Coordinates of C-alpha atoms in Angstrom, one line a residue:
Chain W
M1 CA 163.7 150.5 81.4
F2 CA 161.2 150.5 78.5
I3 CA 157.4 150.0 78.2
G4 CA 155.8 147.8 75.6
I5 CA 152.1 148.0 74.8
D6 CA 150.3 145.3 73.0
L7 CA 147.1 146.9 71.7
G8 CA 144.6 144.2 70.7
G9 CA 140.9 144.2 69.8
T10 CA 140.0 142.7 73.2
N11 CA 142.7 143.8 75.6
I12 CA 145.4 146.4 76.1
A13 CA 148.4 144.7 77.7
V14 CA 151.2 146.8 79.0
G15 CA 154.6 145.5 80.1
L16 CA 157.6 146.9 81.8
V17 CA 160.7 145.7 80.0
D18 CA 164.2 145.7 81.5
N19 CA 167.5 145.5 79.6
T20 CA 167.6 141.6 79.7
P21 CA 165.1 142.0 77.8
S22 CA 162.3 140.5 80.0
V23 CA 158.9 141.6 81.0
I24 CA 159.2 142.3 84.7
A25 CA 155.7 143.6 85.3
Q26 CA 152.5 143.6 83.4
A27 CA 149.0 145.0 83.6
S28 CA 146.0 145.1 81.3
R29 CA 142.5 146.5 80.7
P30 CA 139.8 145.6 78.3
T31 CA 140.1 147.6 75.1
N32 CA 136.4 148.3 74.7
A33 CA 137.2 149.1 71.1
K34 CA 134.0 151.1 70.4
R35 CA 135.1 154.0 72.6
P36 CA 136.6 157.1 71.1
Y37 CA 140.3 156.5 70.6
Q38 CA 141.2 159.3 73.0
E39 CA 139.7 157.2 75.9
I40 CA 141.6 154.0 74.8
I41 CA 144.8 156.0 74.7
R42 CA 144.2 157.5 78.1
D43 CA 143.8 154.0 79.4
M44 CA 147.2 153.1 77.8
A45 CA 148.8 156.1 79.5
E46 CA 147.3 155.2 82.9
L47 CA 148.5 151.6 82.5
C48 CA 152.0 152.8 81.8
K49 CA 152.1 154.7 85.0
E50 CA 150.4 151.9 87.0
V51 CA 152.8 149.1 85.8
T52 CA 155.8 151.3 86.3
E53 CA 155.0 152.5 89.8
N54 CA 153.7 149.0 90.9
A55 CA 157.2 147.7 90.1
G56 CA 158.8 150.5 92.2
Y57 CA 159.9 152.8 89.4
T58 CA 158.7 156.2 88.2
M59 CA 158.0 157.5 84.7
A60 CA 161.4 159.3 84.8
D61 CA 163.0 155.8 84.6
I62 CA 161.3 155.0 81.3
Q63 CA 163.6 155.4 78.2
G64 CA 160.9 154.6 75.6
I65 CA 157.4 153.5 75.0
G66 CA 156.5 151.3 72.1
V67 CA 153.1 150.2 70.9
G68 CA 152.4 147.1 68.8
S69 CA 149.1 147.5 67.0
P70 CA 147.2 145.4 64.5
G71 CA 146.6 146.9 61.1
T72 CA 148.6 149.1 58.8
I73 CA 150.9 151.5 60.6
D74 CA 152.6 154.7 59.5
S75 CA 155.6 154.3 61.9
T76 CA 157.2 157.5 60.6
N77 CA 154.3 159.6 61.6
G78 CA 153.3 157.4 64.6
E79 CA 149.8 156.9 63.1
I80 CA 147.5 153.9 62.8
V81 CA 146.4 154.1 59.2
Y82 CA 143.8 151.4 59.4
A83 CA 143.1 148.7 62.0
N84 CA 140.1 146.5 61.1
N85 CA 139.4 145.1 64.6
L86 CA 139.6 148.5 66.3
D87 CA 137.8 150.2 63.4
W88 CA 140.4 152.9 63.6
H89 CA 141.3 155.1 60.5
H90 CA 144.2 157.5 60.7
V91 CA 144.5 157.6 64.5
P92 CA 147.5 159.8 65.5
L93 CA 148.5 157.4 68.3
V94 CA 151.9 158.8 69.2
K95 CA 150.7 162.4 69.1
E96 CA 147.9 161.6 71.5
L97 CA 150.1 159.4 73.8
K98 CA 152.7 162.2 73.8
T99 CA 150.2 164.5 75.5
Y100 CA 150.7 162.4 78.6
Y101 CA 154.5 161.8 78.4
P102 CA 155.9 164.5 76.1
D103 CA 159.5 163.7 76.8
I104 CA 159.6 160.0 76.4
P105 CA 160.6 158.6 72.9
M106 CA 157.8 156.6 71.4
A107 CA 157.1 154.3 68.5
V108 CA 154.2 152.4 67.0
E109 CA 154.7 149.3 65.0
N110 CA 152.5 146.6 63.4
D111 CA 152.1 144.0 66.1
A112 CA 153.6 141.1 64.0
N113 CA 156.5 143.3 63.1
A114 CA 157.0 144.2 66.8
A115 CA 157.0 140.5 67.8
A116 CA 159.5 139.8 65.0
Y117 CA 161.7 142.6 66.3
G118 CA 161.5 141.1 69.8
E119 CA 162.7 137.7 68.5
Y120 CA 165.4 139.5 66.5
I121 CA 166.8 141.2 69.6
V122 CA 166.8 137.9 71.5
N123 CA 167.6 135.3 68.8
G124 CA 168.8 137.3 65.8
D125 CA 172.5 137.3 66.8
N126 CA 172.7 141.0 65.7
T127 CA 172.7 139.7 62.1
E128 CA 172.0 141.7 58.9
S129 CA 169.0 139.7 57.7
F130 CA 166.4 138.0 59.8
L131 CA 162.9 136.6 59.4
A132 CA 160.4 135.6 62.0
I133 CA 157.2 133.7 61.2
T134 CA 154.4 133.0 63.6
L135 CA 152.2 130.0 63.1
G136 CA 149.0 131.2 64.9
T137 CA 145.4 132.0 64.0
G138 CA 147.1 133.2 60.8
V139 CA 150.7 133.1 59.6
G140 CA 152.3 136.3 60.7
G141 CA 155.7 137.4 59.9
G142 CA 158.3 140.1 60.2
I143 CA 161.4 141.0 58.3
V144 CA 164.4 142.7 60.0
L145 CA 167.1 143.9 57.6
D146 CA 170.1 146.0 58.5
K147 CA 168.8 145.7 62.1
K148 CA 165.6 147.6 61.3
I149 CA 162.1 146.4 60.8
Y150 CA 161.3 146.2 57.0
R151 CA 157.9 147.7 56.3
G152 CA 157.7 148.4 52.6
F153 CA 157.0 151.9 51.2
N154 CA 153.5 152.0 52.5
G155 CA 153.9 150.3 55.9
A156 CA 152.1 147.1 54.9
G157 CA 155.2 145.1 53.9
G158 CA 156.2 141.9 55.6
E159 CA 153.0 139.9 55.1
I160 CA 155.0 136.7 54.7
G161 CA 151.9 134.6 55.2
H162 CA 150.2 135.9 52.1
F163 CA 152.2 134.6 49.2
T164 CA 150.4 131.9 47.2
L165 CA 151.5 128.4 48.1
V166 CA 148.6 126.6 46.4
H167 CA 147.5 128.4 43.2
N168 CA 143.7 128.5 43.2
G169 CA 143.7 126.8 46.6
E170 CA 141.7 127.4 49.8
Y171 CA 140.2 130.8 50.3
C172 CA 142.3 133.0 52.6
T173 CA 141.0 135.6 55.0
C174 CA 142.9 138.2 53.0
G175 CA 140.6 137.7 50.0
K176 CA 143.2 135.8 47.9
K177 CA 143.2 132.1 47.3
G178 CA 145.8 129.6 48.4
C179 CA 148.0 131.8 50.6
W180 CA 150.6 130.0 52.8
E181 CA 148.5 131.1 55.8
A182 CA 145.5 129.1 54.5
Y183 CA 147.7 125.9 54.9
A184 CA 150.2 126.6 57.6
S185 CA 148.2 128.5 60.3
V186 CA 146.8 126.7 63.3
T187 CA 143.4 127.5 61.9
A188 CA 144.4 125.5 58.8
L189 CA 145.8 122.6 60.9
I190 CA 142.5 122.4 62.8
R191 CA 140.7 122.2 59.5
Q192 CA 143.1 119.5 58.3
T193 CA 142.6 117.6 61.6
E194 CA 138.8 117.8 61.4
A195 CA 138.8 116.5 57.8
A196 CA 141.1 113.6 58.9
I197 CA 138.8 112.7 61.8
K198 CA 135.9 112.6 59.5
A199 CA 137.7 110.3 57.1
N200 CA 139.2 108.2 59.9
P201 CA 136.4 108.0 62.6
D202 CA 138.4 105.5 64.6
S203 CA 141.5 107.7 64.9
L204 CA 142.9 108.6 68.3
M205 CA 142.4 112.2 67.2
R206 CA 138.7 111.8 67.7
K207 CA 139.2 110.7 71.3
K208 CA 141.7 113.5 72.0
A209 CA 139.3 116.1 70.5
E210 CA 136.4 114.8 72.6
E211 CA 138.5 114.8 75.8
N212 CA 139.5 118.4 75.0
G213 CA 136.0 119.5 74.0
S214 CA 137.1 120.4 70.5
V215 CA 139.8 120.0 67.9
S216 CA 142.9 122.1 68.6
G217 CA 146.3 122.6 67.0
R218 CA 147.6 120.0 69.5
T219 CA 145.1 117.2 68.6
A220 CA 147.0 115.7 65.7
F221 CA 150.4 116.2 67.3
E222 CA 149.3 114.4 70.5
A223 CA 147.7 111.5 68.7
A224 CA 150.7 111.1 66.3
K225 CA 153.1 110.9 69.3
E226 CA 151.0 108.0 70.6
G227 CA 151.3 106.1 67.3
D228 CA 148.1 107.1 65.5
A229 CA 148.8 106.7 61.7
A230 CA 146.1 109.1 60.5
A231 CA 147.3 111.7 62.9
Q232 CA 150.9 111.2 61.7
Q233 CA 149.7 111.8 58.2
V234 CA 148.1 115.1 59.3
V235 CA 151.3 116.2 61.0
D236 CA 153.5 115.2 58.1
T237 CA 151.3 117.0 55.6
Y238 CA 151.0 120.1 57.7
L239 CA 154.7 120.3 58.4
E240 CA 155.4 119.9 54.7
Y241 CA 153.2 123.0 54.0
V242 CA 155.1 124.8 56.7
A243 CA 158.5 123.7 55.3
D244 CA 157.6 124.5 51.7
G245 CA 156.7 128.0 52.7
I246 CA 159.8 128.4 54.8
S247 CA 162.0 127.2 51.9
S248 CA 160.2 129.7 49.7
V249 CA 161.0 132.7 51.8
I250 CA 164.5 131.5 52.3
N251 CA 165.0 131.4 48.5
I252 CA 163.8 135.0 48.4
F253 CA 165.7 136.4 51.4
Q254 CA 168.5 134.0 52.3
P255 CA 168.4 135.4 55.9
N256 CA 171.1 134.6 58.4
V257 CA 168.4 133.4 60.9
L258 CA 164.8 132.4 60.6
V259 CA 162.8 132.0 63.8
I260 CA 159.6 130.0 64.0
G261 CA 157.1 131.1 66.6
G262 CA 153.5 130.7 67.6
G263 CA 151.8 128.0 69.7
I264 CA 152.7 125.2 67.4
S265 CA 156.4 126.0 67.8
R266 CA 156.2 124.8 71.4
E267 CA 156.5 121.3 69.7
G268 CA 160.2 122.2 69.5
D269 CA 162.5 119.7 67.8
Y270 CA 159.5 117.5 67.0
M271 CA 158.5 120.0 64.4
L272 CA 161.9 121.6 63.7
K273 CA 163.6 118.4 62.6
P274 CA 161.3 117.4 59.7
I275 CA 161.2 121.1 58.6
Q276 CA 165.0 121.2 58.6
Q277 CA 165.2 117.9 56.6
Y278 CA 162.8 119.3 54.0
I279 CA 164.8 122.6 53.7
D280 CA 168.1 120.6 53.4
K281 CA 166.7 118.6 50.6
Y282 CA 165.2 121.4 48.6
T283 CA 167.6 124.2 49.3
Y284 CA 168.5 126.2 46.2
C285 CA 172.3 126.1 46.5
K286 CA 174.0 123.7 48.8
D287 CA 177.6 125.0 48.4
I288 CA 177.1 128.1 50.5
P289 CA 176.3 128.9 54.1
Q290 CA 172.7 128.1 55.0
T291 CA 170.0 130.0 56.9
Q292 CA 169.9 129.0 60.6
L293 CA 166.4 127.8 61.7
K294 CA 165.4 128.4 65.3
I295 CA 162.4 128.0 67.5
A296 CA 161.1 131.3 69.0
T297 CA 161.8 131.8 72.7
L298 CA 159.8 134.8 73.7
F299 CA 156.4 133.5 72.7
N300 CA 153.6 135.6 74.3
D301 CA 156.1 138.3 75.4
A302 CA 157.5 138.9 71.9
G303 CA 155.0 141.6 71.1
I304 CA 155.5 143.6 74.3
I305 CA 159.3 143.2 74.3
G306 CA 159.5 144.0 70.5
A307 CA 157.3 147.1 70.8
A308 CA 159.3 148.3 73.8
L309 CA 162.6 147.9 72.1
A310 CA 161.4 149.3 68.8
S311 CA 161.1 152.7 70.6
A312 CA 164.9 152.6 70.8
M313 CA 165.4 151.3 67.2
Chain C
M1 CA 182.1 156.4 31.4
F2 CA 181.6 152.8 32.7
I3 CA 182.1 149.3 31.4
G4 CA 179.6 146.6 31.9
I5 CA 180.5 142.9 31.2
D6 CA 177.8 140.3 30.7
L7 CA 179.6 137.0 31.3
G8 CA 177.5 134.1 29.9
G9 CA 178.1 130.4 29.3
T10 CA 178.2 131.1 25.6
N11 CA 179.4 134.7 25.1
I12 CA 181.2 137.4 26.9
A13 CA 179.5 140.7 26.0
V14 CA 181.2 144.0 26.9
G15 CA 179.5 147.4 26.7
L16 CA 180.7 151.0 27.1
V17 CA 178.0 152.8 29.2
D18 CA 177.7 156.5 29.3
N19 CA 175.9 158.6 32.0
T20 CA 172.5 158.5 30.2
P21 CA 172.8 155.5 31.0
S22 CA 173.1 153.8 27.5
V23 CA 175.3 151.3 25.9
I24 CA 177.2 153.4 23.3
A25 CA 179.5 150.6 22.0
Q26 CA 179.7 146.9 22.4
A27 CA 181.9 143.9 21.5
S28 CA 181.8 140.2 22.3
R29 CA 183.8 137.0 22.1
P30 CA 182.8 133.4 22.7
T31 CA 183.3 132.3 26.3
N32 CA 184.8 128.9 25.5
A33 CA 183.9 128.1 29.1
K34 CA 186.2 125.0 29.3
R35 CA 189.4 127.2 29.2
P36 CA 191.2 128.1 32.4
Y37 CA 189.4 131.1 34.0
Q38 CA 192.6 133.2 33.6
E39 CA 192.2 133.1 29.8
I40 CA 188.5 134.0 29.9
I41 CA 189.3 136.9 32.2
R42 CA 192.2 138.0 29.8
D43 CA 189.6 138.1 27.0
M44 CA 187.4 140.2 29.2
A45 CA 190.2 142.6 29.8
E46 CA 191.1 142.8 26.1
L47 CA 187.4 143.4 25.2
C48 CA 187.3 146.3 27.7
K49 CA 190.2 148.0 26.0
E50 CA 188.8 147.2 22.5
V51 CA 185.3 148.6 23.1
T52 CA 186.7 151.7 24.8
E53 CA 189.3 152.6 22.2
N54 CA 187.0 151.8 19.2
A55 CA 184.6 154.4 20.7
G56 CA 187.4 157.0 20.8
Y57 CA 188.1 156.8 24.5
T58 CA 191.0 155.5 26.6
M59 CA 191.0 153.3 29.7
A60 CA 191.8 156.5 31.7
D61 CA 188.2 157.6 31.0
I62 CA 186.7 154.5 32.6
Q63 CA 185.3 155.2 36.1
G64 CA 184.3 151.6 36.9
I65 CA 184.0 148.1 35.5
G66 CA 181.2 145.8 36.6
V67 CA 180.7 142.2 35.7
G68 CA 177.3 140.4 35.7
S69 CA 177.8 136.6 36.1
P70 CA 175.5 133.7 36.5
G71 CA 175.7 131.7 39.7
T72 CA 176.3 132.6 43.4
I73 CA 178.5 135.6 43.8
D74 CA 180.5 136.9 46.8
S75 CA 180.3 140.6 45.8
T76 CA 182.2 141.7 48.9
N77 CA 185.3 139.7 47.9
G78 CA 184.7 140.0 44.1
E79 CA 184.5 136.2 43.8
I80 CA 182.4 133.8 41.8
V81 CA 181.5 131.2 44.5
Y82 CA 179.9 128.8 42.1
A83 CA 178.6 129.1 38.5
N84 CA 177.1 126.0 37.1
N85 CA 177.3 126.8 33.4
L86 CA 180.9 128.0 33.6
D87 CA 181.9 125.1 36.0
W88 CA 183.6 127.8 38.1
H89 CA 184.2 127.3 41.8
H90 CA 185.7 130.1 43.9
V91 CA 187.1 132.1 41.0
P92 CA 188.7 135.4 42.3
L93 CA 187.3 137.4 39.3
V94 CA 187.9 140.9 40.6
K95 CA 191.4 140.1 41.8
E96 CA 192.3 138.6 38.4
L97 CA 190.8 141.5 36.4
K98 CA 192.5 144.0 38.6
T99 CA 195.9 142.7 37.3
Y100 CA 195.0 144.4 34.1
Y101 CA 193.4 147.6 35.4
P102 CA 194.5 148.0 39.1
D103 CA 193.2 151.6 39.5
I104 CA 189.7 151.1 38.2
P105 CA 186.9 150.4 40.7
M106 CA 185.3 147.0 40.0
A107 CA 182.3 145.0 41.1
V108 CA 180.9 141.6 40.3
E109 CA 177.2 140.8 40.7
N110 CA 174.9 138.0 39.9
D111 CA 173.6 138.7 36.4
A112 CA 169.9 138.8 37.4
N113 CA 170.7 141.2 40.2
A114 CA 172.8 143.3 37.8
A115 CA 169.9 143.5 35.4
A116 CA 167.5 144.4 38.2
Y117 CA 169.9 147.2 39.3
G118 CA 170.0 148.5 35.7
E119 CA 166.2 148.7 35.6
Y120 CA 166.2 150.3 39.0
I121 CA 168.6 153.1 37.9
V122 CA 166.3 153.8 34.8
N123 CA 162.8 153.0 36.1
G124 CA 163.1 152.9 39.9
D125 CA 162.5 156.6 40.5
N126 CA 165.3 156.6 43.1
T127 CA 162.9 154.8 45.5
E128 CA 163.7 152.9 48.7
S129 CA 162.2 149.6 47.7
F130 CA 162.2 148.1 44.2
L131 CA 161.7 144.7 42.6
A132 CA 162.5 143.5 39.1
I133 CA 161.3 140.2 37.7
T134 CA 162.4 138.8 34.4
L135 CA 160.1 136.3 32.6
G136 CA 162.6 134.4 30.4
T137 CA 164.0 130.9 30.3
G138 CA 163.5 131.0 34.0
V139 CA 161.9 133.7 36.2
G140 CA 164.8 135.8 37.4
G141 CA 164.5 138.6 39.8
G142 CA 166.3 141.2 41.8
I143 CA 165.6 143.2 44.9
V144 CA 166.9 146.8 45.4
L145 CA 166.4 148.1 48.9
D146 CA 167.8 151.4 50.2
K147 CA 169.3 151.9 46.7
K148 CA 171.5 148.8 47.1
I149 CA 171.2 145.3 45.6
Y150 CA 169.8 142.9 48.3
R151 CA 171.8 139.7 48.2
G152 CA 171.0 137.9 51.5
F153 CA 173.7 136.9 53.9
N154 CA 175.3 134.3 51.6
G155 CA 175.0 136.1 48.2
A156 CA 172.2 133.8 47.0
G157 CA 169.2 136.0 48.0
G158 CA 166.8 137.5 45.5
E159 CA 165.7 134.2 43.9
I160 CA 162.1 135.6 43.5
G161 CA 161.2 132.9 40.9
H162 CA 161.8 130.1 43.4
F163 CA 159.0 130.4 45.9
T164 CA 156.3 127.7 45.7
L165 CA 153.2 128.8 43.7
V166 CA 151.7 125.3 43.2
H167 CA 152.5 123.0 46.2
N168 CA 153.6 119.7 44.8
G169 CA 153.3 121.0 41.3
E170 CA 155.6 120.8 38.2
Y171 CA 159.3 120.0 38.8
C172 CA 161.5 123.1 38.7
T173 CA 165.1 123.2 37.5
C174 CA 166.1 124.1 41.0
G175 CA 165.1 120.7 42.3
K176 CA 162.0 121.9 44.2
K177 CA 158.4 121.3 42.9
G178 CA 155.9 124.0 41.9
C179 CA 158.1 127.1 41.9
W180 CA 156.7 130.2 40.3
E181 CA 159.3 129.8 37.6
A182 CA 157.8 126.5 36.6
Y183 CA 154.6 128.3 35.7
A184 CA 155.5 131.8 34.7
S185 CA 158.7 131.4 32.7
V186 CA 158.7 131.4 28.9
T187 CA 159.7 127.8 29.1
A188 CA 156.5 127.1 31.1
L189 CA 154.4 129.2 28.6
I190 CA 155.8 127.1 25.7
R191 CA 154.9 123.9 27.7
Q192 CA 151.4 125.2 28.3
T193 CA 151.0 126.2 24.6
E194 CA 152.2 122.8 23.4
A195 CA 149.7 121.1 25.7
A196 CA 146.9 123.3 24.4
I197 CA 147.8 122.6 20.8
K198 CA 147.7 118.9 21.5
A199 CA 144.2 119.3 23.1
N200 CA 143.0 121.6 20.4
P201 CA 144.6 120.4 17.1
D202 CA 142.5 122.9 15.0
S203 CA 143.8 125.9 17.0
L204 CA 145.5 128.8 15.2
M205 CA 148.4 128.2 17.6
R206 CA 149.3 125.1 15.5
K207 CA 149.5 127.1 12.3
K208 CA 151.6 129.8 14.0
A209 CA 154.0 127.2 15.4
E210 CA 154.3 125.5 12.0
E211 CA 155.0 128.8 10.3
N212 CA 157.6 129.6 12.9
G213 CA 159.2 126.1 12.9
S214 CA 158.4 125.6 16.6
V215 CA 156.3 126.8 19.5
S216 CA 157.6 130.0 21.1
G217 CA 156.6 132.3 23.8
R218 CA 154.8 134.4 21.2
T219 CA 152.7 131.6 19.7
A220 CA 149.7 131.8 22.0
F221 CA 149.8 135.6 22.3
E222 CA 149.8 136.0 18.4
A223 CA 146.9 133.5 18.0
A224 CA 144.9 135.0 20.8
K225 CA 145.1 138.5 19.2
E226 CA 143.6 137.0 16.1
G227 CA 140.7 135.6 18.1
D228 CA 141.7 132.0 18.7
A229 CA 139.7 130.9 21.8
A230 CA 142.1 128.1 22.9
A231 CA 145.1 130.5 22.6
Q232 CA 143.2 133.1 24.7
Q233 CA 142.7 130.5 27.3
V234 CA 146.5 129.8 27.4
V235 CA 147.3 133.5 27.6
D236 CA 144.7 134.1 30.4
T237 CA 145.9 131.1 32.4
Y238 CA 149.6 132.1 32.0
L239 CA 149.0 135.7 32.9
E240 CA 147.1 134.5 36.0
Y241 CA 150.2 132.5 37.1
V242 CA 152.3 135.6 36.5
A243 CA 149.9 137.9 38.4
D244 CA 149.5 135.5 41.3
G245 CA 153.2 135.5 41.8
I246 CA 153.5 139.2 41.5
S247 CA 150.7 139.8 44.0
S248 CA 152.6 137.4 46.3
V249 CA 155.9 139.2 46.2
I250 CA 154.0 142.5 46.6
N251 CA 152.4 141.2 49.8
I252 CA 155.9 140.4 51.1
F253 CA 157.8 143.5 50.0
Q254 CA 155.2 146.3 49.2
P255 CA 157.8 147.9 47.0
N256 CA 157.4 151.4 45.5
V257 CA 158.0 150.0 42.0
L258 CA 157.9 146.6 40.4
V259 CA 159.3 146.2 36.9
I260 CA 158.4 143.3 34.6
G261 CA 161.1 142.4 32.1
G262 CA 162.1 139.6 29.7
G263 CA 160.9 138.8 26.2
I264 CA 157.2 138.4 27.1
S265 CA 157.1 141.9 28.6
R266 CA 157.4 143.3 25.0
E267 CA 153.7 142.5 24.9
G268 CA 153.4 145.8 26.9
D269 CA 149.9 146.8 28.0
Y270 CA 148.4 143.7 26.5
M271 CA 150.0 141.8 29.4
L272 CA 150.2 144.5 31.9
K273 CA 146.5 145.4 32.0
P274 CA 145.2 141.9 33.0
I275 CA 148.0 141.6 35.6
Q276 CA 147.1 145.0 37.0
Q277 CA 143.4 144.0 37.2
Y278 CA 144.4 140.8 39.1
I279 CA 146.6 142.7 41.6
D280 CA 143.9 145.4 42.1
K281 CA 141.4 142.7 42.9
Y282 CA 143.5 140.7 45.3
T283 CA 145.7 143.3 46.9
Y284 CA 146.0 142.9 50.6
C285 CA 145.1 146.4 51.8
K286 CA 143.3 148.8 49.4
D287 CA 143.4 151.9 51.7
I288 CA 147.0 152.6 51.2
P289 CA 149.3 153.6 48.3
Q290 CA 149.9 150.7 46.0
T291 CA 153.0 149.4 44.2
Q292 CA 153.5 150.9 40.8
L293 CA 153.8 148.2 38.1
K294 CA 156.0 149.0 35.0
I295 CA 157.2 147.2 32.0
A296 CA 161.0 147.1 31.7
T297 CA 162.7 149.4 29.2
L298 CA 166.3 148.3 29.0
F299 CA 165.6 144.7 27.9
N300 CA 168.8 143.1 26.6
D301 CA 171.0 146.0 27.8
A302 CA 169.8 145.8 31.4
G303 CA 172.6 143.3 32.4
I304 CA 175.4 145.4 30.9
I305 CA 174.1 148.7 32.2
G306 CA 173.3 147.3 35.6
A307 CA 176.7 145.7 36.0
A308 CA 178.4 148.9 34.8
L309 CA 176.6 151.0 37.3
A310 CA 176.9 148.5 40.2
S311 CA 180.7 149.3 40.1
A312 CA 179.7 152.8 41.3
M313 CA 177.0 151.6 43.8

């Protein structure tokens, strides 16, 4: 039995993870990020006990505790080097959490890396090279090579969403211009949908957005499925951005498996098929085995499961 | 003492490599690529003996033979899976070469990977994560992780030049559009220089090209150094393409060291400084140690030295 902790700017979510691996119990508290880090970590420790005992276990049953945190992580020293949305600099997270449970193995990972590791455990077929990308507010990613999370020499590696896809293109949150994230994230899809509604005021997308109260990542997909041509154009263009980025990282890594996650990936084959067609067309060398594309299966649990299992990596 | 073989579509170059590592003797023959592969490999074997004995050694002094070959390589089985410019399909190179020297350890690597490994040995400071990029006819690259060449699961990994930098941009030789290679190779620089000469017929670039007989990768650099504004614009734009690609692969890998090679890199600090400034400006996280950028030092010998040492990897 393992514990995974998803430390976010808004909430601390703690899950008890069995060997399936599945989250069998969960609890959360607000982060209240402005508190001293010692108080936040005390809440984490209390949540661990709570979630374990509520499920009928004791802390003696816990084989590892893993934390997924935003920001740049020094996993070797168990330290959060810098996390923007917590305003944490050089917080010795593992050392502090060890004061509560000194005998339990612990790990801290970047949250995107933890989620990628979770998908690897479940969908990576125990392979030597694996990529996960998450199409969400941004485009997150994680690289698992030789069954270990790849972090680069400074802990900041694996930012798959921040290579340039459109030189001198849209501004990205990272400060660069034209990153893949600025075209393939849900945020970007919403921007693309809004522009298409403005240019096509009669589009079904407008009605969908009004019903929903706002434009979302689903607006264009829903309208396209009902035959709206402008929406289909938005979906086609968006998926081409996604596919062009995926073919790019495949050319660099040639991983055994690449998993696509995030809310958009719930579209399943409706998104996977055109992406696969694009990759098949533009793949660098056709005479050799090709990367297997898969849709993520853990979704919201990936972070907790990945963090939990990273404590045993 | 090692032997490195650079197998090209035009020539077979064989070098004797000492422990420095330096190429201390060299010999070559035309490939005559249309011959049966057995004849080409017999020439390789004869050149090994020739270069060794001419330098006063015997084959008993040779600790390893490594071959750098274009194309997709199965290094585990010592096979050339597919090499376009040799028209080779599934050639059992190591097995065939072993018929001449059964007791010498052998390896075959993709030529760009071999060159990257050579630069790693000399300039990689024995680090855990290293990238080499070569700005030549194309943009080649190699990835060395955990002191081993990274090849992906099918041997075709490490094509750093073939991620998209300009979505729907210039056609690339690989069949995709807008690859980094299509903007940052010497071929691309020549195209960019030719376009600038056409738009600026009075530019010093025109005179330089006429003196030289044609536009080369040096034309714009030479004219820019003599104060030609149009040439400076070509150089600035080209180096921005180079730098944007380098910052992209840094965001993905965060390697300890990244080495820039190829003919253009002989410009040294004149090219490295603006690239470094670009990276410093757009780097993803400024609060952590940064990748060290270096200019390659092996140049033409990188392939032979890298192949030679890969036989002992």
